Amino acid sequence: MPLVDMRDMLNHAYQNNYTIGGFGLVSLDFLEAIVTTAEICRSPVILNLSEPLFYQHDFSLIMPAVERAAHHAKVPVAIHFDHAKKHESIVQAINLGCNSVMLDVSSETFPVNIAQTSRVTEVAHACGTAVEGMLGFVGGVEGENAINNLGEVVYTSSEEAKVYVERTKIDFLAVSVGTIHGRQPNRSTKLDFKRLKRINDELGIPLVLHGGSGLVEEQYHKLILNGVAKINCYTELSDIAAAAIRSNVQTRNRKGYIESLHDVKDCLHEQIKLYMHLWGSAGRAAEVLKDLCTTARI
Ligand SMILES: [Zn+2]
C-alpha cells in the first residue's frame, strides 16, 4: 500500500525542508537494505533504478520484486526509473510499475531536450506517473571513476529552467550545480549555491541532485534550504558493497557466492541510515502517510 506518488512525497519534503534519498538499486541485496533501513528510520524513500546500470541484467525481472517491496513497506515508497536512454524504455518502465520516470536527454540541445521530455510528460502524466526533467549536464558515470567519464559539465541556467519547466510540464527538475556522477579522488566538490537559489526562486518546484554521494554536511544543509528535495546516491553504496565482498573473499573460509555477500546488506544499511538522518527524512514517514493521499497508481 505505501507506494506513494513521488509528487506528493517530494512536495512534502520541499515544503518541510528535508530531502529524500533516491537510493540506487541494482540487486535484491540493495532492495532489501534500502527498504529495511527506511522502515527502521521511519523514512520515506525512493527506489532509484537507473537504466544504464542494468546493462548486464534484464530490468523486467527485478521489477516484480521492487513492486512487492514497495507495496509491503511500512513507509512511503516511490519507484523511479532514472537516466532512460530512449522513449521506449520509459514506456516499458511505466508498464512495469515505475511511478516516476526520467529521460536522459540533458546532453542534447535545449530545443531537443524540451521536445523529447515533453513527449515523455504527455505519456507519463496520462498514466499518473511523475516526471523528472534534467537541464544542464552532470558529467561522470554512476558507480565509476568520475575522471574517466567527465564530459563537459554544463551548469543549469535559471532563465532556461523557467522556460523548460513551463514547456515540458515536468514535476521536478534535476539541476547541474557542480556535482559529478561517480567516484571522485578528492571530496572538495564546489557547488554553485547562488545559481541554485536563483533556480529555486524562479521555479518553486522540488529540485533533484544527481551525483550526490560524498558531500559534506554543510553542503547538504544548504542544498536542502535551496530547494533540493531528492538526492540520488549510488556510487558510495556500490563502493561499500564491493568493499564488503572483497573483504569476505580475503578473510572468510567459505568462498562461495552467498558467503561473499555476507554483511553486504548490513554495510549498506549503515550508510543509508546515515544519509536518512543527515538529510532529515528519518522520522517523517508517518507525517507523509497521514497528511498526504497515498495512491496506488499502478
Ligand atoms: Zn544521475
Short mmCIF file of N, CA and C in Angstrom, two decimals, residues 51-206:
data_model
loop_
_atom_site.label_atom_id
_atom_site.label_comp_id
_atom_site.label_asym_id
_atom_site.label_seq_id
_atom_site.Cartn_x
_atom_site.Cartn_y
_atom_site.Cartn_z
N GLU A 51 18.62 3.02 -15.71
CA GLU A 51 18.72 2.09 -16.86
C GLU A 51 20.16 1.71 -17.20
N PRO A 52 21.12 2.65 -17.21
CA PRO A 52 22.49 2.24 -17.59
C PRO A 52 23.10 1.20 -16.66
N LEU A 53 22.63 1.09 -15.43
CA LEU A 53 23.20 0.11 -14.51
C LEU A 53 22.66 -1.31 -14.73
N PHE A 54 21.68 -1.44 -15.61
CA PHE A 54 21.10 -2.75 -15.89
C PHE A 54 21.60 -3.33 -17.20
N TYR A 55 22.80 -2.92 -17.60
CA TYR A 55 23.31 -3.39 -18.90
C TYR A 55 23.63 -4.88 -18.89
N GLN A 56 23.77 -5.48 -17.69
CA GLN A 56 24.07 -6.92 -17.63
C GLN A 56 22.85 -7.76 -17.27
N HIS A 57 21.75 -7.10 -16.91
CA HIS A 57 20.59 -7.84 -16.42
C HIS A 57 19.32 -7.40 -17.13
N ASP A 58 18.33 -8.28 -17.08
CA ASP A 58 17.02 -7.97 -17.63
C ASP A 58 16.25 -7.17 -16.58
N PHE A 59 16.06 -5.89 -16.85
CA PHE A 59 15.41 -4.99 -15.91
C PHE A 59 14.02 -5.49 -15.50
N SER A 60 13.31 -6.10 -16.45
CA SER A 60 11.93 -6.51 -16.17
C SER A 60 11.86 -7.60 -15.10
N LEU A 61 12.97 -8.33 -14.91
CA LEU A 61 12.94 -9.42 -13.92
C LEU A 61 12.96 -8.93 -12.49
N ILE A 62 13.56 -7.77 -12.25
CA ILE A 62 13.66 -7.28 -10.87
C ILE A 62 12.42 -6.49 -10.45
N MET A 63 11.67 -5.97 -11.45
CA MET A 63 10.56 -5.09 -11.11
C MET A 63 9.45 -5.74 -10.26
N PRO A 64 9.09 -7.01 -10.49
CA PRO A 64 8.08 -7.59 -9.59
C PRO A 64 8.52 -7.57 -8.12
N ALA A 65 9.81 -7.80 -7.87
CA ALA A 65 10.31 -7.76 -6.50
C ALA A 65 10.27 -6.33 -5.95
N VAL A 66 10.64 -5.37 -6.79
CA VAL A 66 10.64 -3.97 -6.37
C VAL A 66 9.22 -3.52 -6.03
N GLU A 67 8.29 -3.87 -6.92
CA GLU A 67 6.88 -3.52 -6.67
C GLU A 67 6.36 -4.14 -5.39
N ARG A 68 6.68 -5.41 -5.20
CA ARG A 68 6.19 -6.10 -3.99
C ARG A 68 6.78 -5.45 -2.74
N ALA A 69 8.06 -5.13 -2.78
CA ALA A 69 8.69 -4.49 -1.62
C ALA A 69 8.04 -3.15 -1.32
N ALA A 70 7.73 -2.40 -2.38
CA ALA A 70 7.11 -1.08 -2.19
C ALA A 70 5.72 -1.22 -1.59
N HIS A 71 4.94 -2.13 -2.13
CA HIS A 71 3.56 -2.30 -1.64
C HIS A 71 3.52 -2.82 -0.21
N HIS A 72 4.52 -3.60 0.19
CA HIS A 72 4.51 -4.17 1.54
C HIS A 72 5.27 -3.32 2.55
N ALA A 73 5.88 -2.26 2.10
CA ALA A 73 6.67 -1.43 3.02
C ALA A 73 5.76 -0.71 4.01
N LYS A 74 6.32 -0.45 5.20
CA LYS A 74 5.55 0.25 6.23
C LYS A 74 5.79 1.76 6.16
N VAL A 75 6.56 2.18 5.17
CA VAL A 75 6.87 3.61 4.98
C VAL A 75 6.54 3.99 3.53
N PRO A 76 6.39 5.29 3.25
CA PRO A 76 6.10 5.70 1.87
C PRO A 76 7.27 5.40 0.93
N VAL A 77 6.95 4.77 -0.20
CA VAL A 77 7.98 4.39 -1.18
C VAL A 77 7.54 4.86 -2.57
N ALA A 78 8.47 5.39 -3.33
CA ALA A 78 8.22 5.67 -4.75
C ALA A 78 9.26 4.90 -5.56
N ILE A 79 8.87 4.52 -6.79
CA ILE A 79 9.78 3.76 -7.67
C ILE A 79 10.12 4.64 -8.87
N HIS A 80 11.39 5.01 -8.97
CA HIS A 80 11.80 5.95 -10.02
C HIS A 80 12.71 5.27 -11.04
N PHE A 81 12.41 5.47 -12.31
CA PHE A 81 13.25 4.96 -13.40
C PHE A 81 14.13 6.10 -13.89
N ASP A 82 15.44 5.93 -13.77
CA ASP A 82 16.37 7.04 -13.96
C ASP A 82 17.22 6.87 -15.22
N HIS A 83 17.59 7.99 -15.80
CA HIS A 83 18.53 8.00 -16.94
C HIS A 83 18.10 7.08 -18.09
N ALA A 84 16.79 7.09 -18.37
CA ALA A 84 16.32 6.28 -19.51
C ALA A 84 16.98 6.78 -20.79
N LYS A 85 17.38 5.82 -21.63
CA LYS A 85 18.11 6.20 -22.85
C LYS A 85 17.15 6.58 -23.97
N LYS A 86 15.96 6.00 -23.94
CA LYS A 86 15.03 6.30 -25.04
C LYS A 86 13.58 6.24 -24.55
N HIS A 87 12.72 6.80 -25.37
CA HIS A 87 11.30 6.90 -25.02
C HIS A 87 10.69 5.52 -24.76
N GLU A 88 11.10 4.53 -25.56
CA GLU A 88 10.54 3.18 -25.42
C GLU A 88 10.86 2.60 -24.03
N SER A 89 12.02 2.94 -23.50
CA SER A 89 12.39 2.46 -22.15
C SER A 89 11.45 3.05 -21.10
N ILE A 90 11.07 4.31 -21.31
CA ILE A 90 10.15 4.98 -20.38
C ILE A 90 8.81 4.25 -20.38
N VAL A 91 8.32 3.94 -21.57
CA VAL A 91 7.02 3.26 -21.68
C VAL A 91 7.08 1.90 -21.00
N GLN A 92 8.19 1.19 -21.22
CA GLN A 92 8.35 -0.12 -20.58
C GLN A 92 8.38 0.03 -19.05
N ALA A 93 9.12 1.02 -18.57
CA ALA A 93 9.25 1.22 -17.11
C ALA A 93 7.89 1.53 -16.48
N ILE A 94 7.10 2.35 -17.15
CA ILE A 94 5.76 2.67 -16.62
C ILE A 94 4.90 1.41 -16.60
N ASN A 95 4.96 0.65 -17.68
CA ASN A 95 4.18 -0.59 -17.74
C ASN A 95 4.61 -1.60 -16.67
N LEU A 96 5.89 -1.55 -16.30
CA LEU A 96 6.40 -2.50 -15.31
C LEU A 96 6.18 -2.02 -13.87
N GLY A 97 5.72 -0.78 -13.69
CA GLY A 97 5.37 -0.36 -12.33
C GLY A 97 6.12 0.83 -11.76
N CYS A 98 6.99 1.46 -12.53
CA CYS A 98 7.66 2.67 -12.02
C CYS A 98 6.64 3.81 -11.98
N ASN A 99 6.58 4.54 -10.87
CA ASN A 99 5.61 5.64 -10.82
C ASN A 99 6.28 7.02 -10.90
N SER A 100 7.53 7.01 -11.36
CA SER A 100 8.24 8.25 -11.68
C SER A 100 9.32 7.89 -12.70
N VAL A 101 9.52 8.78 -13.68
CA VAL A 101 10.49 8.45 -14.75
C VAL A 101 11.32 9.68 -15.13
N MET A 102 12.49 9.40 -15.71
CA MET A 102 13.35 10.47 -16.21
C MET A 102 14.05 10.02 -17.49
N LEU A 103 13.85 10.79 -18.57
CA LEU A 103 14.55 10.52 -19.83
C LEU A 103 15.81 11.37 -19.84
N ASP A 104 16.95 10.73 -20.05
CA ASP A 104 18.21 11.48 -20.00
C ASP A 104 18.54 12.04 -21.38
N VAL A 105 18.08 13.26 -21.60
CA VAL A 105 18.43 13.95 -22.85
C VAL A 105 19.14 15.28 -22.52
N SER A 106 19.80 15.27 -21.36
CA SER A 106 20.44 16.51 -20.90
C SER A 106 21.65 16.88 -21.75
N SER A 107 22.18 15.91 -22.52
CA SER A 107 23.33 16.26 -23.37
C SER A 107 22.87 16.77 -24.74
N GLU A 108 21.57 16.74 -24.98
CA GLU A 108 21.03 17.24 -26.25
C GLU A 108 20.90 18.77 -26.19
N THR A 109 20.57 19.37 -27.32
CA THR A 109 20.36 20.82 -27.33
C THR A 109 19.09 21.16 -26.56
N PHE A 110 18.96 22.42 -26.18
CA PHE A 110 17.79 22.86 -25.41
C PHE A 110 16.48 22.53 -26.12
N PRO A 111 16.33 22.84 -27.41
CA PRO A 111 15.06 22.52 -28.07
C PRO A 111 14.77 21.01 -28.14
N VAL A 112 15.82 20.21 -28.36
CA VAL A 112 15.62 18.75 -28.42
C VAL A 112 15.24 18.21 -27.05
N ASN A 113 15.92 18.71 -26.02
CA ASN A 113 15.59 18.30 -24.65
C ASN A 113 14.12 18.62 -24.36
N ILE A 114 13.68 19.81 -24.71
CA ILE A 114 12.29 20.21 -24.47
C ILE A 114 11.33 19.29 -25.24
N ALA A 115 11.62 19.06 -26.51
CA ALA A 115 10.71 18.27 -27.34
C ALA A 115 10.60 16.83 -26.82
N GLN A 116 11.74 16.21 -26.53
CA GLN A 116 11.70 14.80 -26.11
C GLN A 116 11.14 14.63 -24.71
N THR A 117 11.46 15.57 -23.83
CA THR A 117 10.93 15.49 -22.45
C THR A 117 9.42 15.74 -22.45
N SER A 118 8.96 16.67 -23.30
CA SER A 118 7.52 16.95 -23.39
C SER A 118 6.76 15.71 -23.83
N ARG A 119 7.36 14.97 -24.74
CA ARG A 119 6.71 13.74 -25.23
C ARG A 119 6.57 12.74 -24.08
N VAL A 120 7.60 12.67 -23.24
CA VAL A 120 7.56 11.77 -22.08
C VAL A 120 6.49 12.24 -21.09
N THR A 121 6.45 13.54 -20.83
CA THR A 121 5.50 14.06 -19.86
C THR A 121 4.06 13.77 -20.28
N GLU A 122 3.82 13.92 -21.58
CA GLU A 122 2.47 13.68 -22.08
C GLU A 122 2.02 12.24 -21.79
N VAL A 123 2.90 11.30 -22.11
CA VAL A 123 2.58 9.88 -21.90
C VAL A 123 2.51 9.56 -20.40
N ALA A 124 3.53 10.00 -19.66
CA ALA A 124 3.62 9.64 -18.23
C ALA A 124 2.46 10.22 -17.45
N HIS A 125 2.15 11.49 -17.65
CA HIS A 125 1.06 12.10 -16.90
C HIS A 125 -0.28 11.45 -17.20
N ALA A 126 -0.45 11.01 -18.43
CA ALA A 126 -1.70 10.30 -18.78
C ALA A 126 -1.82 8.99 -18.01
N CYS A 127 -0.66 8.45 -17.56
CA CYS A 127 -0.67 7.20 -16.79
C CYS A 127 -0.58 7.48 -15.28
N GLY A 128 -0.59 8.74 -14.89
CA GLY A 128 -0.47 9.08 -13.46
C GLY A 128 0.95 8.97 -12.95
N THR A 129 1.91 8.99 -13.86
CA THR A 129 3.33 8.84 -13.48
C THR A 129 4.02 10.20 -13.45
N ALA A 130 4.83 10.41 -12.44
CA ALA A 130 5.56 11.68 -12.31
C ALA A 130 6.76 11.71 -13.26
N VAL A 131 7.21 12.93 -13.58
CA VAL A 131 8.35 13.08 -14.50
C VAL A 131 9.40 14.01 -13.90
N GLU A 132 10.63 13.51 -13.93
CA GLU A 132 11.78 14.35 -13.56
C GLU A 132 12.47 14.76 -14.86
N GLY A 133 12.70 16.06 -15.02
CA GLY A 133 13.45 16.54 -16.16
C GLY A 133 14.87 16.88 -15.73
N MET A 134 15.76 16.99 -16.70
CA MET A 134 17.13 17.37 -16.37
C MET A 134 17.62 18.41 -17.35
N LEU A 135 18.12 19.49 -16.81
CA LEU A 135 18.62 20.58 -17.64
C LEU A 135 20.01 20.98 -17.17
N GLY A 136 20.92 21.10 -18.12
CA GLY A 136 22.33 21.24 -17.76
C GLY A 136 22.91 19.83 -17.79
N PHE A 137 24.23 19.72 -17.82
CA PHE A 137 24.83 18.40 -17.95
C PHE A 137 25.71 18.09 -16.74
N VAL A 138 25.36 16.98 -16.04
CA VAL A 138 26.17 16.50 -14.91
C VAL A 138 27.08 15.41 -15.47
N GLY A 139 28.38 15.64 -15.42
CA GLY A 139 29.31 14.67 -16.03
C GLY A 139 29.46 13.40 -15.23
N GLY A 140 30.39 12.55 -15.69
CA GLY A 140 30.70 11.32 -14.98
C GLY A 140 29.72 10.20 -15.27
N VAL A 141 29.97 9.04 -14.65
CA VAL A 141 29.10 7.87 -14.80
C VAL A 141 28.90 7.25 -13.42
N GLU A 142 27.68 6.87 -13.12
CA GLU A 142 27.36 6.30 -11.82
C GLU A 142 28.21 5.06 -11.54
N GLY A 143 28.77 5.01 -10.34
CA GLY A 143 29.48 3.82 -9.89
C GLY A 143 30.88 3.66 -10.44
N GLU A 144 31.35 4.63 -11.25
CA GLU A 144 32.69 4.51 -11.83
C GLU A 144 33.55 5.71 -11.43
N ASN A 145 34.82 5.68 -11.82
CA ASN A 145 35.68 6.83 -11.55
C ASN A 145 35.21 8.01 -12.39
N ALA A 146 34.84 9.08 -11.73
CA ALA A 146 34.30 10.24 -12.46
C ALA A 146 35.28 10.76 -13.50
N ILE A 147 36.56 10.72 -13.17
CA ILE A 147 37.58 11.33 -14.02
C ILE A 147 37.61 10.69 -15.41
N ASN A 148 37.22 9.41 -15.48
CA ASN A 148 37.27 8.71 -16.77
C ASN A 148 36.12 9.08 -17.70
N ASN A 149 35.11 9.73 -17.16
CA ASN A 149 33.91 9.97 -17.95
C ASN A 149 33.36 11.38 -17.75
N LEU A 150 34.26 12.31 -17.58
CA LEU A 150 33.79 13.63 -17.14
C LEU A 150 32.86 14.32 -18.13
N GLY A 151 33.21 14.37 -19.37
CA GLY A 151 32.42 15.17 -20.32
C GLY A 151 32.51 16.63 -19.90
N GLU A 152 31.82 17.47 -20.59
CA GLU A 152 31.87 18.88 -20.22
C GLU A 152 30.64 19.23 -19.39
N VAL A 153 30.88 19.57 -18.12
CA VAL A 153 29.77 19.92 -17.23
C VAL A 153 29.14 21.22 -17.72
N VAL A 154 27.83 21.20 -17.86
CA VAL A 154 27.10 22.42 -18.23
C VAL A 154 26.17 22.77 -17.08
N TYR A 155 26.37 23.95 -16.50
CA TYR A 155 25.54 24.35 -15.37
C TYR A 155 24.14 24.73 -15.84
N THR A 156 23.15 24.50 -14.99
CA THR A 156 21.77 24.85 -15.32
C THR A 156 21.57 26.36 -15.24
N SER A 157 20.93 26.90 -16.27
CA SER A 157 20.62 28.33 -16.27
C SER A 157 19.21 28.53 -15.72
N SER A 158 19.04 29.49 -14.82
CA SER A 158 17.72 29.71 -14.21
C SER A 158 16.72 30.22 -15.25
N GLU A 159 17.21 31.02 -16.19
CA GLU A 159 16.32 31.55 -17.23
C GLU A 159 15.80 30.41 -18.11
N GLU A 160 16.73 29.54 -18.55
CA GLU A 160 16.31 28.41 -19.37
C GLU A 160 15.42 27.45 -18.57
N ALA A 161 15.74 27.30 -17.28
CA ALA A 161 14.96 26.37 -16.44
C ALA A 161 13.50 26.78 -16.39
N LYS A 162 13.26 28.07 -16.30
CA LYS A 162 11.87 28.56 -16.23
C LYS A 162 11.10 28.18 -17.51
N VAL A 163 11.73 28.44 -18.64
CA VAL A 163 11.10 28.11 -19.93
C VAL A 163 10.91 26.59 -20.05
N TYR A 164 11.94 25.87 -19.64
CA TYR A 164 11.94 24.40 -19.74
C TYR A 164 10.77 23.79 -18.95
N VAL A 165 10.59 24.25 -17.71
CA VAL A 165 9.52 23.69 -16.86
C VAL A 165 8.16 24.06 -17.43
N GLU A 166 8.02 25.28 -17.90
CA GLU A 166 6.73 25.71 -18.46
C GLU A 166 6.36 24.88 -19.69
N ARG A 167 7.34 24.65 -20.54
CA ARG A 167 7.04 23.96 -21.81
C ARG A 167 6.90 22.45 -21.64
N THR A 168 7.74 21.86 -20.79
CA THR A 168 7.71 20.39 -20.67
C THR A 168 6.68 19.91 -19.65
N LYS A 169 6.32 20.79 -18.71
CA LYS A 169 5.36 20.44 -17.64
C LYS A 169 5.88 19.31 -16.74
N ILE A 170 7.19 19.26 -16.57
CA ILE A 170 7.77 18.27 -15.66
C ILE A 170 7.38 18.59 -14.22
N ASP A 171 7.55 17.58 -13.34
CA ASP A 171 7.17 17.75 -11.94
C ASP A 171 8.35 18.15 -11.06
N PHE A 172 9.55 17.71 -11.43
CA PHE A 172 10.77 18.04 -10.67
C PHE A 172 11.89 18.28 -11.67
N LEU A 173 12.84 19.10 -11.24
CA LEU A 173 13.96 19.38 -12.13
C LEU A 173 15.28 18.96 -11.50
N ALA A 174 16.02 18.11 -12.22
CA ALA A 174 17.39 17.79 -11.82
C ALA A 174 18.31 18.89 -12.35
N VAL A 175 19.12 19.43 -11.45
CA VAL A 175 19.94 20.58 -11.82
C VAL A 175 21.42 20.22 -11.82
N SER A 176 22.17 20.97 -12.59
CA SER A 176 23.62 20.83 -12.60
C SER A 176 24.21 22.06 -11.92
N VAL A 177 24.73 21.87 -10.70
CA VAL A 177 25.29 23.00 -9.95
C VAL A 177 26.68 22.68 -9.42
N GLY A 178 27.33 21.66 -10.02
CA GLY A 178 28.72 21.39 -9.63
C GLY A 178 29.01 19.94 -9.25
N THR A 179 27.96 19.13 -9.06
CA THR A 179 28.23 17.72 -8.73
C THR A 179 28.55 16.92 -10.00
N ILE A 180 29.16 15.77 -9.79
CA ILE A 180 29.54 14.88 -10.89
C ILE A 180 29.15 13.46 -10.50
N HIS A 181 28.65 12.69 -11.46
CA HIS A 181 28.37 11.28 -11.19
C HIS A 181 29.68 10.54 -10.94
N GLY A 182 29.64 9.58 -10.03
CA GLY A 182 30.77 8.66 -9.89
C GLY A 182 31.75 9.03 -8.80
N ARG A 183 32.83 8.26 -8.74
CA ARG A 183 33.83 8.34 -7.68
C ARG A 183 34.82 9.46 -7.98
N GLN A 184 35.06 10.30 -6.98
CA GLN A 184 35.99 11.41 -7.19
C GLN A 184 37.20 11.25 -6.28
N PRO A 185 38.39 11.62 -6.76
CA PRO A 185 39.60 11.42 -5.97
C PRO A 185 39.64 12.27 -4.71
N ASN A 186 39.11 13.48 -4.77
CA ASN A 186 39.02 14.26 -3.54
C ASN A 186 37.58 14.73 -3.38
N ARG A 187 37.27 15.16 -2.17
CA ARG A 187 35.86 15.46 -1.88
C ARG A 187 35.60 16.94 -1.77
N SER A 188 36.41 17.72 -2.49
CA SER A 188 36.24 19.17 -2.37
C SER A 188 35.34 19.70 -3.49
N THR A 189 34.21 19.04 -3.71
CA THR A 189 33.28 19.49 -4.74
C THR A 189 32.76 20.88 -4.41
N LYS A 190 32.92 21.81 -5.34
CA LYS A 190 32.41 23.16 -5.13
C LYS A 190 31.03 23.26 -5.78
N LEU A 191 30.08 23.71 -5.01
CA LEU A 191 28.72 23.82 -5.52
C LEU A 191 28.34 25.29 -5.69
N ASP A 192 27.59 25.56 -6.74
CA ASP A 192 27.18 26.94 -7.05
C ASP A 192 25.82 27.23 -6.39
N PHE A 193 25.89 27.62 -5.12
CA PHE A 193 24.65 27.82 -4.36
C PHE A 193 23.87 29.05 -4.81
N LYS A 194 24.58 30.06 -5.31
CA LYS A 194 23.87 31.25 -5.81
C LYS A 194 22.98 30.87 -6.99
N ARG A 195 23.55 30.07 -7.87
CA ARG A 195 22.81 29.59 -9.04
C ARG A 195 21.60 28.76 -8.59
N LEU A 196 21.84 27.87 -7.62
CA LEU A 196 20.76 27.01 -7.12
C LEU A 196 19.64 27.85 -6.52
N LYS A 197 20.01 28.88 -5.76
CA LYS A 197 18.99 29.75 -5.16
C LYS A 197 18.16 30.46 -6.24
N ARG A 198 18.85 30.92 -7.28
CA ARG A 198 18.13 31.59 -8.37
C ARG A 198 17.13 30.64 -9.04
N ILE A 199 17.59 29.42 -9.28
CA ILE A 199 16.71 28.43 -9.91
C ILE A 199 15.50 28.15 -9.02
N ASN A 200 15.77 27.96 -7.74
CA ASN A 200 14.68 27.66 -6.79
C ASN A 200 13.70 28.82 -6.69
N ASP A 201 14.22 30.04 -6.61
CA ASP A 201 13.34 31.23 -6.53
C ASP A 201 12.47 31.33 -7.79
N GLU A 202 13.07 30.99 -8.90
CA GLU A 202 12.38 31.12 -10.19
C GLU A 202 11.30 30.05 -10.37
N LEU A 203 11.59 28.81 -9.95
CA LEU A 203 10.71 27.69 -10.27
C LEU A 203 9.69 27.35 -9.18
N GLY A 204 10.15 27.27 -7.93
CA GLY A 204 9.26 26.89 -6.85
C GLY A 204 8.75 25.46 -6.93
N ILE A 205 9.54 24.56 -7.54
CA ILE A 205 9.19 23.13 -7.55
C ILE A 205 10.37 22.34 -6.97
N PRO A 206 10.12 21.10 -6.49
CA PRO A 206 11.22 20.32 -5.92
C PRO A 206 12.37 20.13 -6.92
#
